[in-house]
CSV table of C-alpha atoms in Angstrom, one decimal:
chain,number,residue,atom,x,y,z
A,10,UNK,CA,257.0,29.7,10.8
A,11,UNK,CA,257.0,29.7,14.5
A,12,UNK,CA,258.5,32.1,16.7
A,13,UNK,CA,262.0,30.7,18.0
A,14,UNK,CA,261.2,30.0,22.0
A,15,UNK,CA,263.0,31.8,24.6
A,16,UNK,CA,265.5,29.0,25.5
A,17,UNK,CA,266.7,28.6,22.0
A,18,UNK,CA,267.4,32.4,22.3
A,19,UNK,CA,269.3,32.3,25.0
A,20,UNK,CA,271.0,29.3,23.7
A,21,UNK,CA,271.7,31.2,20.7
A,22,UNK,CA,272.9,34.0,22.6
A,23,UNK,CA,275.3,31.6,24.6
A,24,UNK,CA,276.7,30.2,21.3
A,25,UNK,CA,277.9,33.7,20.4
A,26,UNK,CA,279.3,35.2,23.0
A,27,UNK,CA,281.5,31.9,23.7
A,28,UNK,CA,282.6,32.2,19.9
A,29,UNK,CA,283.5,36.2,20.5
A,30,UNK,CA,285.8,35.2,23.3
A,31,UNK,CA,287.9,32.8,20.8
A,32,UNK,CA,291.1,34.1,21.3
A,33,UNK,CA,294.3,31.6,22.0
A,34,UNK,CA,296.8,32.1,24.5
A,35,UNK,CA,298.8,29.4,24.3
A,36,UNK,CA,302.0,30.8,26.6
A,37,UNK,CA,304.0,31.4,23.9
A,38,UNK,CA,303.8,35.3,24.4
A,39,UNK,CA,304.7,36.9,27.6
A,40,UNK,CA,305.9,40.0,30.0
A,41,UNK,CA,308.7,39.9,32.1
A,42,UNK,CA,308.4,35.9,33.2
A,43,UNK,CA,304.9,35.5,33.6
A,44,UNK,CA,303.0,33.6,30.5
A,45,UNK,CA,299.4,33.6,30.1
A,46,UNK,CA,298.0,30.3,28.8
A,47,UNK,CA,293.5,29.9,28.4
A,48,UNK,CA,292.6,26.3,29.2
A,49,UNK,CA,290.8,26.6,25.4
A,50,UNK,CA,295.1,26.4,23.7
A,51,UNK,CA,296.6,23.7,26.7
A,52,UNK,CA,297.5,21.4,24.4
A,53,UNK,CA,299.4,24.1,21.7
A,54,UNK,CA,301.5,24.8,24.6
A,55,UNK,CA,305.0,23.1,25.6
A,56,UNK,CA,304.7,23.1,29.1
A,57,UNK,CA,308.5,22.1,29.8
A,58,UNK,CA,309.4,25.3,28.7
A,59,UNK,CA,308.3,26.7,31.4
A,60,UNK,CA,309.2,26.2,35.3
A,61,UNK,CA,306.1,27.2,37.2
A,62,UNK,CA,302.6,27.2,36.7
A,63,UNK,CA,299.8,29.2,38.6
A,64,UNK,CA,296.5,28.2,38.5
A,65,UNK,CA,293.6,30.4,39.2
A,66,UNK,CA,291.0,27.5,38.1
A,67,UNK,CA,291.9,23.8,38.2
A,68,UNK,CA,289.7,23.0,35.0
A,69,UNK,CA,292.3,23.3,32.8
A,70,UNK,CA,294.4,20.4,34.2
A,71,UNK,CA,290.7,18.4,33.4
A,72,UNK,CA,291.5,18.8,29.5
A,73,UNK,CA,294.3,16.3,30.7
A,74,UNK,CA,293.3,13.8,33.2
A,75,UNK,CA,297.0,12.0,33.0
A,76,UNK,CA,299.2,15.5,32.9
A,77,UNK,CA,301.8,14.8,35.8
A,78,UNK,CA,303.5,18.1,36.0
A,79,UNK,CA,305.9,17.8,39.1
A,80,UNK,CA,309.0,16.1,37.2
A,81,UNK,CA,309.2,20.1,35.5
A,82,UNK,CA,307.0,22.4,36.6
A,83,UNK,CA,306.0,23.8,40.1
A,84,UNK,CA,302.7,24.4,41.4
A,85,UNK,CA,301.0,27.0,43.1
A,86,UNK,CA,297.2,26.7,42.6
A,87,UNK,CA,294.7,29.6,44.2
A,88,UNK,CA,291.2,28.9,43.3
A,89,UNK,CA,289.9,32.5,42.2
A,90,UNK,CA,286.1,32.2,41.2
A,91,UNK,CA,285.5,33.2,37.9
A,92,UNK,CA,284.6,36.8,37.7
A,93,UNK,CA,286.3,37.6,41.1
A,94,UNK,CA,290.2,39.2,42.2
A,95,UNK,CA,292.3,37.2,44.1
A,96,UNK,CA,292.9,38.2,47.6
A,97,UNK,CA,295.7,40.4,48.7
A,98,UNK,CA,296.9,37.7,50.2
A,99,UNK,CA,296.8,35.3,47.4
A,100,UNK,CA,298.2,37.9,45.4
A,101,UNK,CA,301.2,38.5,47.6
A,102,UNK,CA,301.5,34.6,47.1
A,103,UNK,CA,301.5,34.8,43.1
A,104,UNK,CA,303.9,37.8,43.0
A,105,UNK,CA,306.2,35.8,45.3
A,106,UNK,CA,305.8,32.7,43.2
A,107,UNK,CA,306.4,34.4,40.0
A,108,UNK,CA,310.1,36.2,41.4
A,109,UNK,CA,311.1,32.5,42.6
A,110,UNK,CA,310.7,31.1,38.7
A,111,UNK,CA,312.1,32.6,35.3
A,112,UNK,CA,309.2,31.4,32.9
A,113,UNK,CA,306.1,31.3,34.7
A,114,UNK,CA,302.8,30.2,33.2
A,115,UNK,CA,299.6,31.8,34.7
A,116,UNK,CA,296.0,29.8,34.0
A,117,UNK,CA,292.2,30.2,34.4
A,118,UNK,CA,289.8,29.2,31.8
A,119,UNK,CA,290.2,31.9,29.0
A,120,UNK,CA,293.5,33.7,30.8
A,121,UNK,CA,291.1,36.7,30.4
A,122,UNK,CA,290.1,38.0,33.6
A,123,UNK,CA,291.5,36.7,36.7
A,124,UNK,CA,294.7,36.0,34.7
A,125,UNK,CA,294.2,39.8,33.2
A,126,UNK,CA,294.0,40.8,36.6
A,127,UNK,CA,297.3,39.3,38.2
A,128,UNK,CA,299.4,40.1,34.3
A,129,UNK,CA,297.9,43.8,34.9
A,130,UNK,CA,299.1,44.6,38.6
A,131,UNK,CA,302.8,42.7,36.8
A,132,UNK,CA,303.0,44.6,34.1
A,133,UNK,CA,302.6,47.7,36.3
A,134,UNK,CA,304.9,46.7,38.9
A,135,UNK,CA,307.4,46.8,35.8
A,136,UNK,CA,305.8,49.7,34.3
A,137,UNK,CA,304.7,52.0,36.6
A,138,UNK,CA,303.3,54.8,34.3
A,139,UNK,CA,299.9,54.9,32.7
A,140,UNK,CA,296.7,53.1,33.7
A,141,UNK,CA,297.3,49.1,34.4
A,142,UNK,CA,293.9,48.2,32.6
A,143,UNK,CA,294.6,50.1,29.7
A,144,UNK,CA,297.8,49.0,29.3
A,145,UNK,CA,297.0,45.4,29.8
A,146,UNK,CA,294.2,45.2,27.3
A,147,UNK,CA,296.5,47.1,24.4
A,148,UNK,CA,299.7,45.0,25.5
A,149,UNK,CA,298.0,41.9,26.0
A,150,UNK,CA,294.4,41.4,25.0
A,151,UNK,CA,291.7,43.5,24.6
A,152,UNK,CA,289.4,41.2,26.8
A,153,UNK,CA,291.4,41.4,29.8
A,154,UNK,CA,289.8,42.3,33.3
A,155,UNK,CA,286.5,40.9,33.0
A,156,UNK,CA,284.6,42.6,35.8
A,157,UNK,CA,284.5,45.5,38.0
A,158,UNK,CA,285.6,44.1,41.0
A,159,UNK,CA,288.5,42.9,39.0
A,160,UNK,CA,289.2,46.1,37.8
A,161,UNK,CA,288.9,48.2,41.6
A,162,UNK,CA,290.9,45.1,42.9
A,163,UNK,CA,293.6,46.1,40.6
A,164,UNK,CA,293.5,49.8,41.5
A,165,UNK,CA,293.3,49.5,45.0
A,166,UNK,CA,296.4,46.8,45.3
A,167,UNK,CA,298.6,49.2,43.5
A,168,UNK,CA,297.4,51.4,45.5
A,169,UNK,CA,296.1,53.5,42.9
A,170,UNK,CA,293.0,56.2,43.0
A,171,UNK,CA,290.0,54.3,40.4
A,172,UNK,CA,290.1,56.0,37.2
A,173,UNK,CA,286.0,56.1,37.3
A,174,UNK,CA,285.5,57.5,34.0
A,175,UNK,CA,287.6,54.7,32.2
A,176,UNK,CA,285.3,51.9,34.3
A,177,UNK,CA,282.0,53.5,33.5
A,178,UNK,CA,283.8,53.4,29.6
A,179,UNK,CA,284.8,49.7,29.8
A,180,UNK,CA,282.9,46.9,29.0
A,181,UNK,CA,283.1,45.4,32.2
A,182,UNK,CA,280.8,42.5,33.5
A,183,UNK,CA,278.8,42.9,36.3
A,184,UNK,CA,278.4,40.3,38.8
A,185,UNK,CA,275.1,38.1,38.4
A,186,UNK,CA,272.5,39.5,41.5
A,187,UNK,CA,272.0,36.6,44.6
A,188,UNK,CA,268.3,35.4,43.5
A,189,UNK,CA,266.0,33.7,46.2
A,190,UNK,CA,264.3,30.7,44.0
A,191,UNK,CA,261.7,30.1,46.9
């Protein structure tokens, strides 16, 4: 029997962790107005229950090359690389948004990370007791706040001292190092 090659591994590998992360939100569940929704569950949710709609990641409004949104809901898209915070700025931006509208969805591709990220620093702003990770992963999802800088983003907006020995227990992903290919 030959030995499997390195690219099927990693294929393999691949295949897993993207079944792991299989979770649905579909906006059906959410904290004080704001309604997380994963690109994966777009089509389980009724969008005109809702009257805004942040996206962090325009892929999810691929899954639905005809969806014309503006006869119900508003916009307010802010392109947040995956793996990354928003700015403070942007942030300032979604907070505002989110006050303006009563049900407000909140999108990137699996609502994990930088949707954890923005749903932790609103739950806290509503909650101010406890740690905002923690409480977002037990509350929420147990995958939110995918990275580091996600999770000192959050810390430092609230303007909170980094609970160190929490991130060095997390599993938190680190970001992939710059490589030179030449």
């Amino acid at each position: 029997m030959a030995k499997p090659n390195r690219k099927m591994k990693i294929k393999r590998e691949f295949r897993s962790f993207l079944k792991a992360k299989q979770c649905c939100h579909d906006g059906s569940k959410g904290f004080y107005g704001l309604y997380p929704l994963s690109a994966r569950c777009l089509n389980k949710c009724d969008l005109k229950k809702h009257d805004g709609w942040i996206l962090l990641d325009t892929t999810p409004l691929g899954r639905f090359p005809i969806l014309d949104t503006r006869e119900f809901l508003d916009l307010l898209i802010c392109s947040v690389p995956d793996l990354k915070p928003p700015t403070p700025k942007q942030m300032e931006r979604i907070l505002q948004f989110i006050q303006e509208h009563e049900k407000t969805l909140i999108s990137c591709i699996g609502a994990h990370g930088r949707t954890g990220t923005v749903l932790a620093i609103w739950l806290y702003l509503h909650e101010p007791e406890g740690d905002p990770i923690l409480k977002v992963r037990e509350r929420y999802c147990k995958e939110a706040v995918e990275s580091r800088e996600q999770a000192l983003f959050i810390y430092d907006f609230l303007k909170l001292e980094p609970n160190h020995k929490l991130l060095s227990e997390l599993d938190l992903i680190e970001p992939w190092p710059k490589m030179k290919w030449w």
